[in-house]
Tab-separated table of C-alpha atoms and ligand atoms in Angstrom:
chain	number	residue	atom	x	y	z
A	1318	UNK	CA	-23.091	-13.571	-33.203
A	1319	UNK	CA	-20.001	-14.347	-35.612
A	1320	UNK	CA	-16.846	-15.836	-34.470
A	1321	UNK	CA	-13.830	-13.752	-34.793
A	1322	UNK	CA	-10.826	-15.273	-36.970
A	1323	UNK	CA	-7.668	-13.977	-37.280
A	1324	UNK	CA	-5.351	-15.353	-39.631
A	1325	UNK	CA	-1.368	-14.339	-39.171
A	1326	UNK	CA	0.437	-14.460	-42.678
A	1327	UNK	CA	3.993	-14.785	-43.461
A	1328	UNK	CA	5.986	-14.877	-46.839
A	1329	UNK	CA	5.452	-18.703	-46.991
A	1330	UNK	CA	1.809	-17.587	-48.478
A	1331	UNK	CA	2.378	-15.546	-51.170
A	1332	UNK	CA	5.510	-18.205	-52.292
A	1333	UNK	CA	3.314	-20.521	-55.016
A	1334	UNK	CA	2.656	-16.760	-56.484
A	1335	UNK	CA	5.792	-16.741	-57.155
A	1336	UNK	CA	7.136	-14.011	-54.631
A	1337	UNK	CA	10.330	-15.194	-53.065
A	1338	UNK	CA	10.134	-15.790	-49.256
A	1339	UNK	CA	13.067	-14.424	-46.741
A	1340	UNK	CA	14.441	-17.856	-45.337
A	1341	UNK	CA	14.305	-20.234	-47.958
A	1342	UNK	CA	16.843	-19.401	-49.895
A	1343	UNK	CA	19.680	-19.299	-47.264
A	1344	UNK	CA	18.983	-16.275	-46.106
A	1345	UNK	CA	18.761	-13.759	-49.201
A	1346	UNK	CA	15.718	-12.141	-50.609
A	1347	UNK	CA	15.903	-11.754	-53.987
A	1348	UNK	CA	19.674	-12.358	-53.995
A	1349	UNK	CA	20.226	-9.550	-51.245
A	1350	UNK	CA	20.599	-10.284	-47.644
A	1351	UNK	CA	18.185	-9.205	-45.705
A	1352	UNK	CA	20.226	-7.205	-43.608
A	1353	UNK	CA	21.384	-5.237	-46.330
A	1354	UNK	CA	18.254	-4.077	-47.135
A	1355	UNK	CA	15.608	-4.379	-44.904
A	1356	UNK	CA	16.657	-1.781	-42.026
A	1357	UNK	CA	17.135	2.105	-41.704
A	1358	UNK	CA	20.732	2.221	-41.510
A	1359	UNK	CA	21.035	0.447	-45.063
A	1360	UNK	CA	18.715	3.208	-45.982
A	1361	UNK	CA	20.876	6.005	-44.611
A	1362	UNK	CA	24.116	4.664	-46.060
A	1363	UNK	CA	22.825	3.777	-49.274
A	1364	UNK	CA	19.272	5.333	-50.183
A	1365	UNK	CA	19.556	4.457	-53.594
A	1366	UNK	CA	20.220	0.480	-53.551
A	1367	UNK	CA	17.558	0.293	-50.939
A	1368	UNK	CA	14.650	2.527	-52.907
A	1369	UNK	CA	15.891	0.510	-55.824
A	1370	UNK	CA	15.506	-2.889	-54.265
A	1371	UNK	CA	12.594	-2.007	-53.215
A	1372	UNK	CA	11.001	-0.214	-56.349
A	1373	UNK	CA	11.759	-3.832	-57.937
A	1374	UNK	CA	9.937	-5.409	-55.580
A	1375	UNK	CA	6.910	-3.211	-56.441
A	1376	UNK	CA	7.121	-3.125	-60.177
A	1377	UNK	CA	6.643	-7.104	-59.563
A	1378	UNK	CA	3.405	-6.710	-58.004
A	1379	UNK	CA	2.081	-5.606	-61.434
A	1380	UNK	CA	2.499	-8.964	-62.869
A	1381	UNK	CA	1.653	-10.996	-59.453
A	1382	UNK	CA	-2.099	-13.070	-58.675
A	1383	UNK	CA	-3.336	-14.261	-55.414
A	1384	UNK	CA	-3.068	-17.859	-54.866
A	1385	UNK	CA	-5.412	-20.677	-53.766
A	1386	UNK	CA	-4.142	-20.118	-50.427
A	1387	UNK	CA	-5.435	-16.274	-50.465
A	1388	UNK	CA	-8.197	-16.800	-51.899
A	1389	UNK	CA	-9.555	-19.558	-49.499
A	1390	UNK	CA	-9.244	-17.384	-46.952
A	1391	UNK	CA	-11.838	-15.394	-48.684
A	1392	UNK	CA	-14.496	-18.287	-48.156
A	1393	UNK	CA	-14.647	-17.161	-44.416
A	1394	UNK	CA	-15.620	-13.598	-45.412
A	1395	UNK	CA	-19.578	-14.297	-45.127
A	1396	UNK	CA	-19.941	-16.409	-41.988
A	1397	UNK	CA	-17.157	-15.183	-39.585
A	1398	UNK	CA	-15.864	-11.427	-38.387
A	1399	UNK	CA	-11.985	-12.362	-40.205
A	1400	UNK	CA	-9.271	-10.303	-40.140
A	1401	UNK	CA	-5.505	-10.964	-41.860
A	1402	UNK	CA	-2.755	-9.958	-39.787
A	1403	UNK	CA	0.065	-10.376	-42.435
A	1404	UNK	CA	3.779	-9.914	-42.010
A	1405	UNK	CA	3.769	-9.386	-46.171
A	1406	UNK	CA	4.568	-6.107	-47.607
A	1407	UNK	CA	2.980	-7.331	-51.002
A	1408	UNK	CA	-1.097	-6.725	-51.868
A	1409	UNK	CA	-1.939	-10.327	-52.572
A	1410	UNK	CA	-4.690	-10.439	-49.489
A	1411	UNK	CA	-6.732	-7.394	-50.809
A	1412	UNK	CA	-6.442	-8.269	-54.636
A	1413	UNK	CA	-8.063	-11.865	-53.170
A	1414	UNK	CA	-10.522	-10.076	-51.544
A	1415	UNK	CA	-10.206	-9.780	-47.937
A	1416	UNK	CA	-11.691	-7.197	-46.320
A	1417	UNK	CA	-9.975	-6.332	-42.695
A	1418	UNK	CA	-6.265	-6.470	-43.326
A	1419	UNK	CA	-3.686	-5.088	-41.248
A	1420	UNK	CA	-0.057	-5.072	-42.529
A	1421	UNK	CA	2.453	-5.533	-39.518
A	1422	UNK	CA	5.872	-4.705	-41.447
A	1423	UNK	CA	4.075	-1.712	-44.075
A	1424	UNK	CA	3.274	-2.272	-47.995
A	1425	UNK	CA	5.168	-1.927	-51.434
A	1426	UNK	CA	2.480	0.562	-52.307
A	1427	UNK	CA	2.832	2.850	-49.609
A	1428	UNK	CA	5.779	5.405	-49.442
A	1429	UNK	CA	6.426	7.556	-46.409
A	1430	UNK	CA	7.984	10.923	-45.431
A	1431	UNK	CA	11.770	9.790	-44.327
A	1432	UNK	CA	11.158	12.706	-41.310
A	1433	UNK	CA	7.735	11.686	-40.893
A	1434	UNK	CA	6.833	8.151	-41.379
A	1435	UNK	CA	3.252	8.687	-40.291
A	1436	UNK	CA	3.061	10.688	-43.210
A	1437	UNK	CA	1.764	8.205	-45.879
A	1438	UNK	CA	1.592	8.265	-49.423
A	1439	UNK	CA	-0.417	5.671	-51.625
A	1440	UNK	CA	1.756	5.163	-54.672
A	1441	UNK	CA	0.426	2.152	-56.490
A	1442	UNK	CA	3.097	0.299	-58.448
A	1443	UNK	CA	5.122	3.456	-59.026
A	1444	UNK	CA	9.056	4.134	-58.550
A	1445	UNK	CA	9.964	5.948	-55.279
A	1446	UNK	CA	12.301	8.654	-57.168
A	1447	UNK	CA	15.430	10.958	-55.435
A	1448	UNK	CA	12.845	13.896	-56.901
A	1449	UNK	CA	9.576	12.777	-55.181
A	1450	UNK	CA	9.374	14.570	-51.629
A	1451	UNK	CA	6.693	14.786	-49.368
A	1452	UNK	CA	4.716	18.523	-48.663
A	1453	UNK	CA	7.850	19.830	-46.544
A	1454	UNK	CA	10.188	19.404	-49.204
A	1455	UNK	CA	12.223	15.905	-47.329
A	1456	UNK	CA	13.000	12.541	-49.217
A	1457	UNK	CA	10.064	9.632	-49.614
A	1458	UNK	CA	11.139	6.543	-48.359
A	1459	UNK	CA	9.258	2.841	-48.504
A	1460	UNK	CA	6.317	2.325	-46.482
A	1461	UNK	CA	8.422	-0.756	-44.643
A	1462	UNK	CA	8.723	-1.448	-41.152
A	1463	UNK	CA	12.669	-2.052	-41.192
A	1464	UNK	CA	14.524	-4.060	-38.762
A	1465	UNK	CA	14.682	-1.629	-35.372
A	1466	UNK	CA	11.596	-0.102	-36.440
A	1467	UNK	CA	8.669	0.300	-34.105
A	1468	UNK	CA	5.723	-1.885	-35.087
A	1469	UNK	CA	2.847	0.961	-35.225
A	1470	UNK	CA	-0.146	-1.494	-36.172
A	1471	UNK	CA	1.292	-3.819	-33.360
A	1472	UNK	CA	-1.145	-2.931	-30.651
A	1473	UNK	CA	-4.536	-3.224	-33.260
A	1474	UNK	CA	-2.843	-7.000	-33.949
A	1475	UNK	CA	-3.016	-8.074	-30.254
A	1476	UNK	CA	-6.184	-6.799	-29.546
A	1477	UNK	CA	-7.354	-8.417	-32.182
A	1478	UNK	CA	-5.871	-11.910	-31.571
A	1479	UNK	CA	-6.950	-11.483	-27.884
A	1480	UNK	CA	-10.844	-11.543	-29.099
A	1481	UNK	CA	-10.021	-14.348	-31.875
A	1482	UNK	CA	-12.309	-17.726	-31.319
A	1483	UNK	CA	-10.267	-19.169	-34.471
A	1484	UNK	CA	-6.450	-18.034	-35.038
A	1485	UNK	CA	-5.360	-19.743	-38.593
A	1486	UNK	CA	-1.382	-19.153	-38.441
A	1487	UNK	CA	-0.195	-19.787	-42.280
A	1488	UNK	CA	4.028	-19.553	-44.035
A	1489	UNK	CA	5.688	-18.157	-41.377
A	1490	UNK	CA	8.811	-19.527	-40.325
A	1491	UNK	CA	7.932	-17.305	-36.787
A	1492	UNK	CA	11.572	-16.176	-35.743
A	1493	UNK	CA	10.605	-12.654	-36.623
A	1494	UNK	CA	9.223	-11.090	-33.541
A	1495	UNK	CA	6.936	-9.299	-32.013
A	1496	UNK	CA	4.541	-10.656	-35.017
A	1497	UNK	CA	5.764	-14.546	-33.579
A	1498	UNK	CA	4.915	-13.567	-30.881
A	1499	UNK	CA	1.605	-12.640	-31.690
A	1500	UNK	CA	-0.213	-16.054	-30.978
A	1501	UNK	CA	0.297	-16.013	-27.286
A	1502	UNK	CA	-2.597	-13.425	-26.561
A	1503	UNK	CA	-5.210	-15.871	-28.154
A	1504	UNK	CA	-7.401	-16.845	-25.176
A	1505	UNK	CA	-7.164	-20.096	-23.746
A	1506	UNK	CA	-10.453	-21.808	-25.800
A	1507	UNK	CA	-9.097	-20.098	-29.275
A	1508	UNK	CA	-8.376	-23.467	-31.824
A	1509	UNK	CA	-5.343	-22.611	-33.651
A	1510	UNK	CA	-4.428	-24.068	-36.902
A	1511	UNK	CA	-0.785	-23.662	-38.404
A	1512	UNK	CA	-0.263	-24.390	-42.238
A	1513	UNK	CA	3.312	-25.000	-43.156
A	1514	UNK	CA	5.043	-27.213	-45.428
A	1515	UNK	CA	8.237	-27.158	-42.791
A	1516	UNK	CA	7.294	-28.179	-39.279
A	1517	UNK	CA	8.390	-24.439	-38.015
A	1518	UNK	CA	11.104	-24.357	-35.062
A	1519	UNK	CA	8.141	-23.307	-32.342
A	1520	UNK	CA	6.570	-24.212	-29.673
A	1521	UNK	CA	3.065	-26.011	-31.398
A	1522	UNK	CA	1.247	-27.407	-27.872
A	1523	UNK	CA	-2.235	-27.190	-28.747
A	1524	UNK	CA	-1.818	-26.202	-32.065
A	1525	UNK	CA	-3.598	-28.368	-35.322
A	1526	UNK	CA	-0.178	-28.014	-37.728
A	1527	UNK	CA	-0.811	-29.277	-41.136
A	1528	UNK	CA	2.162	-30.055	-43.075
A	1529	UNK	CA	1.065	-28.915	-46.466
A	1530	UNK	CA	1.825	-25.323	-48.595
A	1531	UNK	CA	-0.862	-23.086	-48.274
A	1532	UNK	CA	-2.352	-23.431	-51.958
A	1533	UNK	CA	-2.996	-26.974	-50.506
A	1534	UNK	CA	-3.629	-26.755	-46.994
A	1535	UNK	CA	-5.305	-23.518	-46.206
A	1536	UNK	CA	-8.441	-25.147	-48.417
A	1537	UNK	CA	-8.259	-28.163	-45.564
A	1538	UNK	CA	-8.523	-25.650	-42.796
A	1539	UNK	CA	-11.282	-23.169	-44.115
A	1540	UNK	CA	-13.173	-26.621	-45.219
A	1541	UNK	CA	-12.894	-27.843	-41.513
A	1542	UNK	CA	-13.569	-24.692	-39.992
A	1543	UNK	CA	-17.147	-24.342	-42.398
A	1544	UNK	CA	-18.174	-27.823	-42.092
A	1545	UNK	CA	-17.825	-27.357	-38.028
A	1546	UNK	CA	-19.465	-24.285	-37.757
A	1547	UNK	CA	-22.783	-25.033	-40.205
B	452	APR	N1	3.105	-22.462	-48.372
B	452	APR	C1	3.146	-22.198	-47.039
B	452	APR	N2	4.280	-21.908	-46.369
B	452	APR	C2	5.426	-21.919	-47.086
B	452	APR	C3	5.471	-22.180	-48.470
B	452	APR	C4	4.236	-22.464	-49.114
B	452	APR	N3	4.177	-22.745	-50.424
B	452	APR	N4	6.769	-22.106	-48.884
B	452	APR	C5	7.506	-21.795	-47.786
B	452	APR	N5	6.702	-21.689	-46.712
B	452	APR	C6	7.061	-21.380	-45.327
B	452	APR	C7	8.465	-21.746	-44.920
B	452	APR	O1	8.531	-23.116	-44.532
B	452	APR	C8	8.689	-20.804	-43.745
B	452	APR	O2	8.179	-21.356	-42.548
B	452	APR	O3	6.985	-19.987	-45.186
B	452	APR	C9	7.847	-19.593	-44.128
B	452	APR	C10	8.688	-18.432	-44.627
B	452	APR	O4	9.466	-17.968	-43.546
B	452	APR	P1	10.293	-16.605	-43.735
B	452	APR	O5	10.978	-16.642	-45.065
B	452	APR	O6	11.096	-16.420	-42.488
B	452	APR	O7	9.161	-15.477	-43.840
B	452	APR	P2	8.416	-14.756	-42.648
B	452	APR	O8	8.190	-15.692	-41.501
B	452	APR	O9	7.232	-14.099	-43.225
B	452	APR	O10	9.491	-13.621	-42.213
B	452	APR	C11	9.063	-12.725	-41.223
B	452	APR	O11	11.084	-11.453	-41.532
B	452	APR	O12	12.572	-10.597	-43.057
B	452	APR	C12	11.552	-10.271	-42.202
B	452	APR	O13	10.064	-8.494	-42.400
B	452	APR	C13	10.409	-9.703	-42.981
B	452	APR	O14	8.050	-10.077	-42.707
B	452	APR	C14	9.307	-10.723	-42.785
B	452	APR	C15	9.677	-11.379	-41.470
């Protein structure tokens, strides 16, 4: 029988390929504050800047590769049930190859209906436009799970954690919740790893934190994990 591990991404992973994360740089994300940007009333007051900001963010996808840290992950594919529970809007986990990904705050290539946001659209690396509108006619609006927003995926995220034997916690500064939140419905025998290259501000009891980026450090955690499970 496989083990179950579930890895919980944050920005701090996709960094070294070269995609900015949200706290690093005092507080703005891509020289915008987050706040700005990154919830619904931003969208309602000014659709434009937002849909902009975030077609940007897109088009940069085009031109952006996995990094070691991704792509170690990968190395757990064959022996162990793995699934990436990523706070990331960007693609970097599937163009590494993971398999079972679920996306907690929505992804760049994804647009929604803006009166129906379980109405999903795959749009690639393409510009969200005022003329694109979904089959009734209303305004598309970026797949993103903005500040306020419900979590839909939340519940497949905890019941996956709850059945996780490994939980691999990697570039998350974990002041975003409920996805911080997330590593309290391990069970009690799960070994938890955290890969960081800032001690995060969080409780880490019983928690193996390696104080490395992840290009560097996730290789030291998939190596342990492979070596101890032969
Ligand atoms: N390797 C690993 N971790 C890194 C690296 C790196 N090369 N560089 C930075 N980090 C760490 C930082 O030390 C920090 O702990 O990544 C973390 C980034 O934290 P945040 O910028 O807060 O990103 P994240 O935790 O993913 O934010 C959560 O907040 O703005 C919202 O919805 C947005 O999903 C996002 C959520």
């Amino acid at each position: 029988m496989k083990k179950n591990v579930v890895v919980l991404t944050g920005a701090g992973i996709s960094a070294e390929s070269g995609i900015k994360t949200f706290r690093d740089s005092d507080g703005l994300w891509e020289n915008y504050r987050i706040e700005d940007v990154a919830n619904y009333d931003s969208f309602e007051k000014d659709s434009e800047l937002v849909t902009k900001f975030y077609n940007a963010r897109r088009r940069q996808l085009t031109t952006t590769e996995p990094n070691e840290g991704h792509k170690q992950l990968v190395r757990l594919e064959d022996k162990f049930n793995v699934v990436v529970i990523t706070q990331n809007v960007d693609n970097l986990h599937e163009k590494a190859g993971s398999k079972k990904i679920i996306h907690l705050h929505g992804e760049l290539t994804k647009a929604c209906s803006v009166s129906d946001t379980t109405e999903i659209y795959d749009i690639g690396y393409h510009d969200i436009t005022p003329m694109d509108v979904d089959k009734n006619g209303d305004m598309l609006r970026p797949f993103i799970v903005w500040f306020g927003e419900a979590v839909p995926m939340l519940e497949p995220a905890i019941a996956e954690v709850q059945k996780a034997d490994i939980l691999i916690i990697i570039g998350t500064s974990l002041v975003v919740y409920p996805a911080a939140g997330l590593m309290h419905y391990a069970p009690k025998n799960c070994k938890k790893y955290l890969v960081d290259p800032k001690r995060p501000d969080a409780d880490l009891s019983g928690i193996t934190f390696i104080q490395e980026k992840a290009s560097v450090g996730v290789k030291q955690v998939v190596d342990e994990i492979l070596a101890q499970n032969q």
